[in-house]
Amino acid sequence: MLLCLIRCMGAGILMGFKNRAVAEHGKNEVKFLNIKKMLVPSLMAAALLTLSPVINPPASFGQTAEVHRGASLFNRACIACHVGGGNIIQPGATLFLKDLQRNGVDTEDEIYRVTYYGKGRMPGFGVDCKPRGQCTFGARLQDDEIRLLAEFVKSQAAEGWPNIEISGE
């Protein structure tokens, strides 16, 4: 598809040059060269090099892996109540940016704090969460896992909770 796009672009650019020629002067002789034959390979090579992931890598693999780790952890620990960034228990406490801002939980540090210790009907998931009644009865999360969740929730909220598919789940 990319090759087709590049060929179409090259053909479109050169359409005006069709059947035209350029004279190249040498020792008492004139050679005619087809512009299209000269430019298309150069344009294709330049376009491929410019569009190459080696030259212009997309989001780094590390960032993509972190997003998928965050999504996987979210799917394991949070999705039961917060599917798609919503909140099935308390509708005014969704993970959408407007609700996070209204509830004063719109920074990674605040999201971390609420996830670790809990707030209102949301149980805390931190290893050292207290009082016991405010904490989850399920598996507790390590500090780095909660930090990853906070980063994931903040980035998803900023993007309006786009769908991220996790393979192998």
PDB file of C-alpha atoms in Angstrom:
ATOM      1  CA  MET A   1       0.000   0.000   0.000  1.00  0.00           C
ATOM      2  CA  LEU A   2       2.816   2.404   0.881  1.00  0.00           C
ATOM      3  CA  LEU A   3       4.579   1.610  -2.390  1.00  0.00           C
ATOM      4  CA  CYS A   4       1.334   2.262  -4.289  1.00  0.00           C
ATOM      5  CA  LEU A   5       0.926   5.579  -2.483  1.00  0.00           C
ATOM      6  CA  ILE A   6       4.485   6.613  -3.334  1.00  0.00           C
ATOM      7  CA  ARG A   7       4.101   5.535  -6.976  1.00  0.00           C
ATOM      8  CA  CYS A   8       0.808   7.427  -7.257  1.00  0.00           C
ATOM      9  CA  MET A   9       2.368  10.518  -5.704  1.00  0.00           C
ATOM     10  CA  GLY A  10       5.362  10.300  -8.035  1.00  0.00           C
ATOM     11  CA  ALA A  11       3.142   9.770 -11.067  1.00  0.00           C
ATOM     12  CA  GLY A  12       0.940  12.710 -10.085  1.00  0.00           C
ATOM     13  CA  ILE A  13       3.903  15.026  -9.655  1.00  0.00           C
ATOM     14  CA  LEU A  14       5.381  13.981 -12.952  1.00  0.00           C
ATOM     15  CA  MET A  15       2.129  13.992 -14.942  1.00  0.00           C
ATOM     16  CA  GLY A  16       2.942  17.413 -16.338  1.00  0.00           C
ATOM     17  CA  PHE A  17       6.318  16.151 -17.585  1.00  0.00           C
ATOM     18  CA  LYS A  18       4.889  13.298 -19.629  1.00  0.00           C
ATOM     19  CA  ASN A  19       6.542  13.017 -23.032  1.00  0.00           C
ATOM     20  CA  ARG A  20       8.868  15.947 -22.344  1.00  0.00           C
ATOM     21  CA  ALA A  21      12.585  15.586 -22.509  1.00  0.00           C
ATOM     22  CA  VAL A  22      15.649  17.438 -21.310  1.00  0.00           C
ATOM     23  CA  ALA A  23      18.679  17.960 -23.443  1.00  0.00           C
ATOM     24  CA  GLU A  24      22.034  17.114 -21.935  1.00  0.00           C
ATOM     25  CA  HIS A  25      24.955  18.712 -23.741  1.00  0.00           C
ATOM     26  CA  GLY A  26      28.176  16.782 -24.084  1.00  0.00           C
ATOM     27  CA  LYS A  27      31.035  16.881 -26.604  1.00  0.00           C
ATOM     28  CA  ASN A  28      29.258  17.875 -29.804  1.00  0.00           C
ATOM     29  CA  GLU A  29      26.321  15.590 -29.044  1.00  0.00           C
ATOM     30  CA  VAL A  30      22.950  16.002 -27.476  1.00  0.00           C
ATOM     31  CA  LYS A  31      21.359  13.228 -25.415  1.00  0.00           C
ATOM     32  CA  PHE A  32      17.692  13.308 -24.543  1.00  0.00           C
ATOM     33  CA  LEU A  33      16.746  11.901 -21.189  1.00  0.00           C
ATOM     34  CA  ASN A  34      13.247  11.149 -20.036  1.00  0.00           C
ATOM     35  CA  ILE A  35      12.541  13.193 -16.889  1.00  0.00           C
ATOM     36  CA  LYS A  36      10.189  10.558 -15.548  1.00  0.00           C
ATOM     37  CA  LYS A  37      12.892   7.887 -15.756  1.00  0.00           C
ATOM     38  CA  MET A  38      15.287  10.206 -13.955  1.00  0.00           C
ATOM     39  CA  LEU A  39      13.030  11.432 -11.153  1.00  0.00           C
ATOM     40  CA  VAL A  40      10.749   8.536 -10.199  1.00  0.00           C
ATOM     41  CA  PRO A  41      13.459   6.289  -8.722  1.00  0.00           C
ATOM     42  CA  SER A  42      14.944   9.235  -6.829  1.00  0.00           C
ATOM     43  CA  LEU A  43      11.547  10.340  -5.500  1.00  0.00           C
ATOM     44  CA  MET A  44      10.672   6.794  -4.485  1.00  0.00           C
ATOM     45  CA  ALA A  45      13.960   6.337  -2.669  1.00  0.00           C
ATOM     46  CA  ALA A  46      13.587   9.684  -0.900  1.00  0.00           C
ATOM     47  CA  ALA A  47       9.992   8.925   0.085  1.00  0.00           C
ATOM     48  CA  LEU A  48      10.855   5.454   1.368  1.00  0.00           C
ATOM     49  CA  LEU A  49      13.772   6.809   3.347  1.00  0.00           C
ATOM     50  CA  THR A  50      11.672   9.649   4.761  1.00  0.00           C
ATOM     51  CA  LEU A  51       8.802   7.344   5.721  1.00  0.00           C
ATOM     52  CA  SER A  52      11.073   4.623   7.056  1.00  0.00           C
ATOM     53  CA  PRO A  53      10.515   3.655  10.706  1.00  0.00           C
ATOM     54  CA  VAL A  54      14.294   3.552  11.096  1.00  0.00           C
ATOM     55  CA  ILE A  55      14.551   7.259  10.256  1.00  0.00           C
ATOM     56  CA  ASN A  56      11.245   8.341  11.856  1.00  0.00           C
ATOM     57  CA  PRO A  57      10.290   5.740  14.440  1.00  0.00           C
ATOM     58  CA  PRO A  58       6.699   5.767  15.676  1.00  0.00           C
ATOM     59  CA  ALA A  59       6.052   5.950  19.417  1.00  0.00           C
ATOM     60  CA  SER A  60       8.969   4.142  20.945  1.00  0.00           C
ATOM     61  CA  PHE A  61       8.518   0.473  21.645  1.00  0.00           C
ATOM     62  CA  GLY A  62       9.127   1.156  25.338  1.00  0.00           C
ATOM     63  CA  GLN A  63       6.219   3.604  25.485  1.00  0.00           C
ATOM     64  CA  THR A  64       3.968   1.209  23.590  1.00  0.00           C
ATOM     65  CA  ALA A  65       4.948  -1.653  25.893  1.00  0.00           C
ATOM     66  CA  GLU A  66       4.183   0.520  28.941  1.00  0.00           C
ATOM     67  CA  VAL A  67       0.757   1.418  27.550  1.00  0.00           C
ATOM     68  CA  HIS A  68       0.012  -2.268  27.026  1.00  0.00           C
ATOM     69  CA  ARG A  69       1.292  -3.160  30.496  1.00  0.00           C
ATOM     70  CA  GLY A  70      -0.904  -0.421  31.961  1.00  0.00           C
ATOM     71  CA  ALA A  71      -3.904  -1.608  29.936  1.00  0.00           C
ATOM     72  CA  SER A  72      -3.327  -5.206  30.981  1.00  0.00           C
ATOM     73  CA  LEU A  73      -3.087  -4.232  34.644  1.00  0.00           C
ATOM     74  CA  PHE A  74      -6.180  -2.018  34.311  1.00  0.00           C
ATOM     75  CA  ASN A  75      -8.073  -4.941  32.744  1.00  0.00           C
ATOM     76  CA  ARG A  76      -7.055  -7.173  35.641  1.00  0.00           C
ATOM     77  CA  ALA A  77      -7.658  -4.820  38.582  1.00  0.00           C
ATOM     78  CA  CYS A  78     -10.006  -1.992  37.543  1.00  0.00           C
ATOM     79  CA  ILE A  79     -12.199  -2.954  34.619  1.00  0.00           C
ATOM     80  CA  ALA A  80     -14.961  -4.503  36.740  1.00  0.00           C
ATOM     81  CA  CYS A  81     -15.993  -1.023  37.928  1.00  0.00           C
ATOM     82  CA  HIS A  82     -14.316   1.262  35.369  1.00  0.00           C
ATOM     83  CA  VAL A  83     -15.024  -0.331  31.987  1.00  0.00           C
ATOM     84  CA  GLY A  84     -14.216   2.170  29.224  1.00  0.00           C
ATOM     85  CA  GLY A  85     -13.273   4.815  31.806  1.00  0.00           C
ATOM     86  CA  GLY A  86     -16.757   4.840  33.325  1.00  0.00           C
ATOM     87  CA  ASN A  87     -17.860   3.963  36.860  1.00  0.00           C
ATOM     88  CA  ILE A  88     -20.690   1.474  37.399  1.00  0.00           C
ATOM     89  CA  ILE A  89     -20.801   2.097  41.174  1.00  0.00           C
ATOM     90  CA  GLN A  90     -20.712   5.902  41.285  1.00  0.00           C
ATOM     91  CA  PRO A  91     -21.547   7.552  37.920  1.00  0.00           C
ATOM     92  CA  GLY A  92     -20.141  10.989  38.888  1.00  0.00           C
ATOM     93  CA  ALA A  93     -16.722   9.510  39.613  1.00  0.00           C
ATOM     94  CA  THR A  94     -15.709   8.297  36.167  1.00  0.00           C
ATOM     95  CA  LEU A  95     -12.175   8.316  34.860  1.00  0.00           C
ATOM     96  CA  PHE A  96     -12.991  10.852  32.152  1.00  0.00           C
ATOM     97  CA  LEU A  97     -11.007  14.065  32.383  1.00  0.00           C
ATOM     98  CA  LYS A  98     -13.975  16.314  33.252  1.00  0.00           C
ATOM     99  CA  ASP A  99     -14.917  14.114  36.249  1.00  0.00           C
ATOM    100  CA  LEU A 100     -11.303  13.708  37.366  1.00  0.00           C
ATOM    101  CA  GLN A 101     -10.909  17.505  37.308  1.00  0.00           C
ATOM    102  CA  ARG A 102     -14.213  18.129  39.084  1.00  0.00           C
ATOM    103  CA  ASN A 103     -13.267  15.623  41.814  1.00  0.00           C
ATOM    104  CA  GLY A 104      -9.699  16.969  42.222  1.00  0.00           C
ATOM    105  CA  VAL A 105      -8.090  13.763  40.985  1.00  0.00           C
ATOM    106  CA  ASP A 106      -6.612  14.978  37.700  1.00  0.00           C
ATOM    107  CA  THR A 107      -2.886  14.492  38.344  1.00  0.00           C
ATOM    108  CA  GLU A 108      -0.932  11.249  38.325  1.00  0.00           C
ATOM    109  CA  ASP A 109      -0.075  11.793  42.006  1.00  0.00           C
ATOM    110  CA  GLU A 110      -3.738  12.162  42.988  1.00  0.00           C
ATOM    111  CA  ILE A 111      -4.770   9.161  40.880  1.00  0.00           C
ATOM    112  CA  TYR A 112      -1.966   7.199  42.564  1.00  0.00           C
ATOM    113  CA  ARG A 113      -3.140   8.293  46.038  1.00  0.00           C
ATOM    114  CA  VAL A 114      -6.782   7.348  45.417  1.00  0.00           C
ATOM    115  CA  THR A 115      -5.784   4.020  43.866  1.00  0.00           C
ATOM    116  CA  TYR A 116      -3.421   3.234  46.754  1.00  0.00           C
ATOM    117  CA  TYR A 117      -5.603   4.281  49.711  1.00  0.00           C
ATOM    118  CA  GLY A 118      -9.096   4.385  48.213  1.00  0.00           C
ATOM    119  CA  LYS A 119     -11.691   7.142  48.447  1.00  0.00           C
ATOM    120  CA  GLY A 120     -15.424   6.972  49.077  1.00  0.00           C
ATOM    121  CA  ARG A 121     -16.743   3.753  47.572  1.00  0.00           C
ATOM    122  CA  MET A 122     -13.479   2.990  45.803  1.00  0.00           C
ATOM    123  CA  PRO A 123     -11.301   0.584  47.767  1.00  0.00           C
ATOM    124  CA  GLY A 124      -7.561   1.099  48.058  1.00  0.00           C
ATOM    125  CA  PHE A 125      -5.273  -1.374  46.316  1.00  0.00           C
ATOM    126  CA  GLY A 126      -1.925  -0.471  47.917  1.00  0.00           C
ATOM    127  CA  VAL A 127       0.098  -3.033  49.855  1.00  0.00           C
ATOM    128  CA  ASP A 128       0.039  -0.824  52.978  1.00  0.00           C
ATOM    129  CA  CYS A 129      -3.525   0.472  52.548  1.00  0.00           C
ATOM    130  CA  LYS A 130      -5.241   1.289  55.856  1.00  0.00           C
ATOM    131  CA  PRO A 131      -7.798   1.221  57.417  1.00  0.00           C
ATOM    132  CA  ARG A 132      -8.577  -2.324  56.386  1.00  0.00           C
ATOM    133  CA  GLY A 133     -12.252  -1.564  55.692  1.00  0.00           C
ATOM    134  CA  GLN A 134     -11.269   0.990  53.024  1.00  0.00           C
ATOM    135  CA  CYS A 135      -9.039  -1.493  51.187  1.00  0.00           C
ATOM    136  CA  THR A 136      -9.737  -4.179  48.629  1.00  0.00           C
ATOM    137  CA  PHE A 137     -10.267  -7.731  49.802  1.00  0.00           C
ATOM    138  CA  GLY A 138      -8.609  -8.903  46.598  1.00  0.00           C
ATOM    139  CA  ALA A 139      -4.964  -8.933  45.618  1.00  0.00           C
ATOM    140  CA  ARG A 140      -2.973  -5.830  46.518  1.00  0.00           C
ATOM    141  CA  LEU A 141      -0.824  -3.996  44.018  1.00  0.00           C
ATOM    142  CA  GLN A 142       2.828  -3.013  44.320  1.00  0.00           C
ATOM    143  CA  ASP A 143       3.843   0.671  44.258  1.00  0.00           C
ATOM    144  CA  ASP A 144       5.227   0.448  40.704  1.00  0.00           C
ATOM    145  CA  GLU A 145       1.996  -1.183  39.502  1.00  0.00           C
ATOM    146  CA  ILE A 146      -0.107   1.604  41.007  1.00  0.00           C
ATOM    147  CA  ARG A 147       2.242   4.198  39.465  1.00  0.00           C
ATOM    148  CA  LEU A 148       1.801   2.484  36.084  1.00  0.00           C
ATOM    149  CA  LEU A 149      -1.987   2.494  36.550  1.00  0.00           C
ATOM    150  CA  ALA A 150      -1.948   6.204  37.425  1.00  0.00           C
ATOM    151  CA  GLU A 151       0.064   6.995  34.273  1.00  0.00           C
ATOM    152  CA  PHE A 152      -2.251   4.826  32.172  1.00  0.00           C
ATOM    153  CA  VAL A 153      -5.458   6.363  33.580  1.00  0.00           C
ATOM    154  CA  LYS A 154      -4.112   9.913  33.137  1.00  0.00           C
ATOM    155  CA  SER A 155      -3.082   9.290  29.518  1.00  0.00           C
ATOM    156  CA  GLN A 156      -6.352   7.533  28.675  1.00  0.00           C
ATOM    157  CA  ALA A 157      -8.385  10.334  30.249  1.00  0.00           C
ATOM    158  CA  ALA A 158      -6.453  12.907  28.207  1.00  0.00           C
ATOM    159  CA  GLU A 159      -7.299  10.959  25.029  1.00  0.00           C
ATOM    160  CA  GLY A 160     -10.969  10.310  25.860  1.00  0.00           C
ATOM    161  CA  TRP A 161     -10.466   6.619  26.625  1.00  0.00           C
ATOM    162  CA  PRO A 162      -9.706   5.214  23.172  1.00  0.00           C
ATOM    163  CA  ASN A 163     -10.069   1.467  22.825  1.00  0.00           C
ATOM    164  CA  ILE A 164      -6.768  -0.365  23.363  1.00  0.00           C
ATOM    165  CA  GLU A 165      -6.819  -4.037  22.473  1.00  0.00           C
ATOM    166  CA  ILE A 166      -4.518  -6.291  24.443  1.00  0.00           C
ATOM    167  CA  SER A 167      -3.440  -9.483  22.723  1.00  0.00           C
ATOM    168  CA  GLY A 168      -3.238 -12.660  24.760  1.00  0.00           C
ATOM    169  CA  GLU A 169      -6.021 -11.761  27.182  1.00  0.00           C
TER     170      GLU A 169
END
